[in-house]
Short mmCIF file of C-alpha atoms in Angstrom, two decimals:
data_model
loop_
_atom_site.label_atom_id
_atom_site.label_comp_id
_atom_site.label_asym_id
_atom_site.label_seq_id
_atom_site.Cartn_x
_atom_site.Cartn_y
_atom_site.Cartn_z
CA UNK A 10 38.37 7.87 13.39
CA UNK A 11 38.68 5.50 16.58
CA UNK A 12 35.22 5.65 17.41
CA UNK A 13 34.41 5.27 13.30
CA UNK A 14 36.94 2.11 13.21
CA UNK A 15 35.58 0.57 16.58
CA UNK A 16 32.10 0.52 14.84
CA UNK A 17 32.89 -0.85 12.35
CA UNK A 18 34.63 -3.62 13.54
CA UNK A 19 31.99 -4.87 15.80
CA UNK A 20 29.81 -4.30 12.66
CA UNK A 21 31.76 -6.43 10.25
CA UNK A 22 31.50 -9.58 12.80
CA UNK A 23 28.20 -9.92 12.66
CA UNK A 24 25.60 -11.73 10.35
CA UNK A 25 22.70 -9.25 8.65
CA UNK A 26 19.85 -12.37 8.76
CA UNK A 27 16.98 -10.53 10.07
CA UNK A 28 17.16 -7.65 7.25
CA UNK A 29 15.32 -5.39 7.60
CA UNK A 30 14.27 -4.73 11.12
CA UNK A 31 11.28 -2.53 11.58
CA UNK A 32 12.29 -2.10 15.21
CA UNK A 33 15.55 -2.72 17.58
CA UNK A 34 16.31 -3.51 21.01
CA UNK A 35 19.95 -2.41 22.24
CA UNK A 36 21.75 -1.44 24.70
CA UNK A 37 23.05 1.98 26.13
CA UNK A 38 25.96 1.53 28.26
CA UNK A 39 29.78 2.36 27.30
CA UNK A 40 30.60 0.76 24.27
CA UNK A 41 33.19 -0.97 25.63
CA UNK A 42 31.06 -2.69 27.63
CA UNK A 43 28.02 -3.09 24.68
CA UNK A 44 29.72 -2.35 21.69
CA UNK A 45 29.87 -5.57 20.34
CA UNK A 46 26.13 -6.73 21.41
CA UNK A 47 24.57 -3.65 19.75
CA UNK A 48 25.85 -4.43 16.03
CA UNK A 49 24.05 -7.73 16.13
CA UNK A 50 21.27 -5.12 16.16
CA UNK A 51 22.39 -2.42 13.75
CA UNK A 52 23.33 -5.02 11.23
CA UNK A 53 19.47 -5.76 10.95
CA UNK A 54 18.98 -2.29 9.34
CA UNK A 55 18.08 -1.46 5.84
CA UNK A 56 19.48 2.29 4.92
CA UNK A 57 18.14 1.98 1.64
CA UNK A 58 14.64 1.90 2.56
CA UNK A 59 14.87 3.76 6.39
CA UNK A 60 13.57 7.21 6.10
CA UNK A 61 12.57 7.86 9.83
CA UNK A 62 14.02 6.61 13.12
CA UNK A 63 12.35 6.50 16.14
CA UNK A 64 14.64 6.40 19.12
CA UNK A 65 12.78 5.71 22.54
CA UNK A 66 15.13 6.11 25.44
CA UNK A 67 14.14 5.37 29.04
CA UNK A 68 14.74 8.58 31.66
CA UNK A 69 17.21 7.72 33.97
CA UNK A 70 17.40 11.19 35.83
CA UNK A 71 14.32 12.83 35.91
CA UNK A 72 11.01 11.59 36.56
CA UNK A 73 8.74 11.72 33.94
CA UNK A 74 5.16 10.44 34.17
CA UNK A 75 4.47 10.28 30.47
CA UNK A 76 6.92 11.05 27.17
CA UNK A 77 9.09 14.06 26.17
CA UNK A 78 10.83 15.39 23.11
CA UNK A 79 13.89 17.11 22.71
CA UNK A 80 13.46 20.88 22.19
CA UNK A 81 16.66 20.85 19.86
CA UNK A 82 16.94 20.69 15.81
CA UNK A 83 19.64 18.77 15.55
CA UNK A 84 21.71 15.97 17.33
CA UNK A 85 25.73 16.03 16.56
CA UNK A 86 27.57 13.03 16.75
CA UNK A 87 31.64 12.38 15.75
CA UNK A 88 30.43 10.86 12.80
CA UNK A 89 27.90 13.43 11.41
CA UNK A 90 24.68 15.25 12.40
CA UNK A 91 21.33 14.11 12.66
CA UNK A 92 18.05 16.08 12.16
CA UNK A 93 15.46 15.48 14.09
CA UNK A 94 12.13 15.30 12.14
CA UNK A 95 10.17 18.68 12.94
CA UNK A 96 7.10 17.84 10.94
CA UNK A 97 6.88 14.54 13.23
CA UNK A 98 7.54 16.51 16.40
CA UNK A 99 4.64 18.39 15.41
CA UNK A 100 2.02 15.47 14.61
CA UNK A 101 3.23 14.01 17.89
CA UNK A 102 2.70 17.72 20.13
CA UNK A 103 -0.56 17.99 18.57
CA UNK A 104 -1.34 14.82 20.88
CA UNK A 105 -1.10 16.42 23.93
CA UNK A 106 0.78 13.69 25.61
CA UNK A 107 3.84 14.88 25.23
CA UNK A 108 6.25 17.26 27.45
CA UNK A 109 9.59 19.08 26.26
CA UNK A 110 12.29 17.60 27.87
CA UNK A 111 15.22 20.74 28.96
CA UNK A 112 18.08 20.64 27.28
CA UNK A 113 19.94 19.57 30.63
CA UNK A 114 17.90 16.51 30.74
CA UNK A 115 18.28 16.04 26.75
CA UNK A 116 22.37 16.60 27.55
CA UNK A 117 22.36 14.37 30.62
CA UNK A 118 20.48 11.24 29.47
CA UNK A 119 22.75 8.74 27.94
CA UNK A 120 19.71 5.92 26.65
CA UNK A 121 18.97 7.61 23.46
CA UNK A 122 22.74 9.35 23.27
CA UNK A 123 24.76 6.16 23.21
CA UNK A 124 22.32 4.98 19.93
CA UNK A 125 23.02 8.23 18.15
CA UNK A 126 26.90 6.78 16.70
CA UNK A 127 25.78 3.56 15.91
CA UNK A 128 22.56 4.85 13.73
CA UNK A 129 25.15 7.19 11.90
CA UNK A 130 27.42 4.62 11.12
CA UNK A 131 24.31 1.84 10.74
CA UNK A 132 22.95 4.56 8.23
CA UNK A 133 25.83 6.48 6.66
CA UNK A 134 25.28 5.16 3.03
CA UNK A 135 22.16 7.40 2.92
CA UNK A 136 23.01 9.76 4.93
CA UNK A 137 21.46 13.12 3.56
CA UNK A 138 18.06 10.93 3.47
CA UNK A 139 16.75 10.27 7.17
CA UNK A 140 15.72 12.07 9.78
CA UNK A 141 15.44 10.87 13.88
CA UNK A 142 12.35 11.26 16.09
CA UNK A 143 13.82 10.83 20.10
CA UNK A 144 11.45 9.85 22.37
CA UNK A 145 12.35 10.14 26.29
CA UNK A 146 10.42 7.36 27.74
CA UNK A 147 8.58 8.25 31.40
CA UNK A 148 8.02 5.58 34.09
CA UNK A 149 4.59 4.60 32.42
CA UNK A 150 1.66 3.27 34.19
CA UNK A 151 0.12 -0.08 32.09
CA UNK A 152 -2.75 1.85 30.44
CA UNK A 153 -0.37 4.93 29.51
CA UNK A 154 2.26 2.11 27.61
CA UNK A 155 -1.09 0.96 25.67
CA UNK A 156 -1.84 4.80 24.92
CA UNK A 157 1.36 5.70 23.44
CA UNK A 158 1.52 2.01 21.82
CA UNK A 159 -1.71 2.95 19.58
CA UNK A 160 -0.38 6.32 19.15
CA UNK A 161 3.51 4.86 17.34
CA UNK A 162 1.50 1.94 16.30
CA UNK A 163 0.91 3.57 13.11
CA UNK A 164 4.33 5.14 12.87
CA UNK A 165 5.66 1.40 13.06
CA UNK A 166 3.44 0.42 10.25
CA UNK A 167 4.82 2.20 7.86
CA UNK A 168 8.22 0.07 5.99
CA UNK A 169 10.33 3.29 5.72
CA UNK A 170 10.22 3.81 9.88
CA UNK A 171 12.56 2.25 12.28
CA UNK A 172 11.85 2.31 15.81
CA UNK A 173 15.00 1.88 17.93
CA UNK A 174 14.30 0.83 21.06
CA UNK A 175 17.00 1.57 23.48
CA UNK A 176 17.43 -0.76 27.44
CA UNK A 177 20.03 -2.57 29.12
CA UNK A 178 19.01 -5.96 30.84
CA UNK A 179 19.69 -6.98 34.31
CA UNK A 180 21.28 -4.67 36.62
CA UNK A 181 22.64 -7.04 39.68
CA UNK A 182 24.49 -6.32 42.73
CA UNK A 183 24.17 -4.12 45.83
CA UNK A 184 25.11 -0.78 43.79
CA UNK A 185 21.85 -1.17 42.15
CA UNK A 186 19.82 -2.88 45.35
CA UNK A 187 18.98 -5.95 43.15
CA UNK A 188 20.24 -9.67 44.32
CA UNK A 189 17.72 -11.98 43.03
CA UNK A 190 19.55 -15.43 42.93
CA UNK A 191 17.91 -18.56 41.70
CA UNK A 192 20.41 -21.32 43.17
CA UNK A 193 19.24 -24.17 41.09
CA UNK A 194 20.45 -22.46 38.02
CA UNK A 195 24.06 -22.58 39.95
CA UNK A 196 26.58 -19.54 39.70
CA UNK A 197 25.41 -16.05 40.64
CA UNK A 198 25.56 -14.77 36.58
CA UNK A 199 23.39 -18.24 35.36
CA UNK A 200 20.86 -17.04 37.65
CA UNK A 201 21.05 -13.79 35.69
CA UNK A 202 21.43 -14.44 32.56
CA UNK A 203 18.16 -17.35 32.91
CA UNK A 204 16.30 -14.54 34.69
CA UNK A 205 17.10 -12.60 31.69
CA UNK A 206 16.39 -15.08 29.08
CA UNK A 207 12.82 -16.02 30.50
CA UNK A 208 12.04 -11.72 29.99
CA UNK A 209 13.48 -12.11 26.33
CA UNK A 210 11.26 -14.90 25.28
CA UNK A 211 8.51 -12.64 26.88
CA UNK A 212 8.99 -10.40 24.63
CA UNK A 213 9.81 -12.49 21.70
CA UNK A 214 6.47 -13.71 22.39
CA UNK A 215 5.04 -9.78 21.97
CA UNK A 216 2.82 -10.09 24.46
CA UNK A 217 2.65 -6.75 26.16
CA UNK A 218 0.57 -8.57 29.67
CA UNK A 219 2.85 -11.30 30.07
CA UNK A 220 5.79 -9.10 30.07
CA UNK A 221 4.42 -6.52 32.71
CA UNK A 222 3.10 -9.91 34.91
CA UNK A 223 7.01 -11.10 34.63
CA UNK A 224 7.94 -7.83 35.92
CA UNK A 225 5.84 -7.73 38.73
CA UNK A 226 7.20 -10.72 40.10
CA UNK A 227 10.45 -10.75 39.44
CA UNK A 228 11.40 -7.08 39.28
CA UNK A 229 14.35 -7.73 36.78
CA UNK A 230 15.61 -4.11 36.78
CA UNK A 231 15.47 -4.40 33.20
CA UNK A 232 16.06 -0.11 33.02
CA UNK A 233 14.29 -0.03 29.34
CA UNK A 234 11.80 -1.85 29.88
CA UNK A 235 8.86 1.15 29.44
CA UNK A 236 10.27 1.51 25.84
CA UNK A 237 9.87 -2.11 25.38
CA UNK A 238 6.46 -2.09 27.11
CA UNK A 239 5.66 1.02 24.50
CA UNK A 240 7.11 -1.39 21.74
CA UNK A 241 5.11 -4.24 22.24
CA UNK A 242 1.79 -2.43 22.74
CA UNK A 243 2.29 -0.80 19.52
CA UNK A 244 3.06 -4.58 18.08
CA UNK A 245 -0.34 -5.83 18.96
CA UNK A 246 -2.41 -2.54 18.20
CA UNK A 247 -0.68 -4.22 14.62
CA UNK A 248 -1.43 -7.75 14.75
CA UNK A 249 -5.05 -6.90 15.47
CA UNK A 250 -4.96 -5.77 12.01
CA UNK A 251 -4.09 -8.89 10.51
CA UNK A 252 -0.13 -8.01 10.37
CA UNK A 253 2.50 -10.61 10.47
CA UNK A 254 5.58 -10.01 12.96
CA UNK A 255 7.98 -11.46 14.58
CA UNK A 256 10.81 -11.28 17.14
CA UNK A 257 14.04 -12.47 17.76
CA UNK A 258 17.12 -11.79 20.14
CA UNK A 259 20.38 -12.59 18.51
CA UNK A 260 22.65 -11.67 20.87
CA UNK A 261 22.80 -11.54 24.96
CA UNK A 262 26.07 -10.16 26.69
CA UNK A 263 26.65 -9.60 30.37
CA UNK A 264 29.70 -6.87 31.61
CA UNK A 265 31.25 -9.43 33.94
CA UNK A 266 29.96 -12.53 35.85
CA UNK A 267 29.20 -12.23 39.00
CA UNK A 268 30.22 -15.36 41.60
CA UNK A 269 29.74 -13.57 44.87
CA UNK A 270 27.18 -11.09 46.58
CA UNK A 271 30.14 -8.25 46.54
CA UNK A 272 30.07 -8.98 42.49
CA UNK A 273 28.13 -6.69 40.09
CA UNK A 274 26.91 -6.62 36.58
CA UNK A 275 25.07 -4.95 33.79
CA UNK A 276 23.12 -7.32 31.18
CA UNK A 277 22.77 -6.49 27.76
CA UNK A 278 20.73 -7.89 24.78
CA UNK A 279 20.50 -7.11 21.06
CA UNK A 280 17.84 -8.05 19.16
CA UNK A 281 15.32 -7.11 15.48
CA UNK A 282 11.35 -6.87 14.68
CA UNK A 283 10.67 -8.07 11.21
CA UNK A 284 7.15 -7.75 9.23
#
């Protein structure tokens, strides 16, 4: 009931205005902390016409060179279960580019756990009528993020599919060996949060290049940022076919602001994909 009443509440503050989202970015950390960013996000969602969700989670604990799925049937969450989509599964093993993650990995990774409450409760007024597909998201060379791009590109095609696309923003401070500081932009967390914002209208601008080029030279430790790389290939495989998208962030949140080198912080950022 807590966890049921929390959601909601972040839910009921927020404005549905780019209904309805063929994909999401959100964040993964305690809701406490991201809560309130990630229903600018769910709100974006259509249940009444979301059949499939695709939930692509970066790996955090185990290195992974390419993608795994989850060798279980079912997901439980407070709310209610969720099935994951066998006959999916299946198309997707028939590629051959997938691995089966262990169920200690599936148990230990939190990036596609901590969306698993909030798509119950973003899609409990159909509830009997969607299945999830979770994706664990290796560290992915360039060339293997176009691969799988083309491969969900035609998964994100279709209206009834929602890809959920699951990364935290900047991760500053010594704990996490990242301290780039732009001193123009004056405190410590406007450093961050511009750093940030340049990568968001990046990928606003779904431009899978320019995003991996503002990687490379700033190394924001943006920790989802294979899933979004994944994303925005598939994105273009689409607009090469004449389709119409677009991108926008609506919300960016950071879990304290740092002043000082002994500071740290985790940035978050909420945002929909409409057709």
């Amino acid at each position: 009931p807590q966890l049921n009443a929390q959601l909601e509440g972040w839910l009921s503050q927020v404005q549905s205005t780019k209904r309805p989202a063929r994909a999401i970015i959100a964040p993964h950390a305690g809701y406490t902390y991201c809560g309130s960013c990630a229903a600018h996000a769910y709100k974006q969602v259509d249940p009444s016409i979301t059949r499939r969700i695709f939930i692509l989670g970066p790996s955090h604990h185990v290195p992974l060179s390419r993608c795994a799925l989850s060798s279980v049937d079912i997901y439980r969450t407070p709310l209610y279960d969720l099935r994951i989509d066998q006959k999916i599964y299946g198309e997707l093993w028939k590629t051959g580019m997938f691995e089966r993650m262990s169920l200690q990995t599936d148990e230990d990774e939190h990036s596609i756990e901590m969306h698993l409450p909030y798509t119950a409760k973003a899609m409990e007024s159909h509830k009997d009528e969607f299945t999830i597909i979770p994706v664990l998201v290796g560290a992915l060379s360039e060339s293997k993020e176009q691969e799988f791009g083309k491969l969900f590109s035609k998964y994100l095609a279709d209206p009834s599919n929602l890809f959920v696309v699951s990364s935290d923003f900047c991760h500053w401070g010594q704990r996490f060996r990242y301290s780039y500081y732009d001193e123009s932009q004056g405190e410590i967390y406007r450093s961050i949060e511009h750093l940030d914002k340049m990568g968001m209208s990046i990928i606003e601008q779904l431009d899978p290049v320019s995003f991996s080029n503002y990687l490379k030279k700033y190394h924001n430790t943006i920790c989802g940022r294979h899933p979004i790389g994944v994303l925005l290939n598939a994105i273009t495989e689409l607009q090469k076919n004449g389709m119409n998208m677009s991108f926008s962030f609506l919300n960016y949140a950071q879990s304290s602001q740092c002043r000082n080198w002994q500071d740290s912080s985790v940035s978050y950022a909420a945002g929909a994909l409409t057709v």
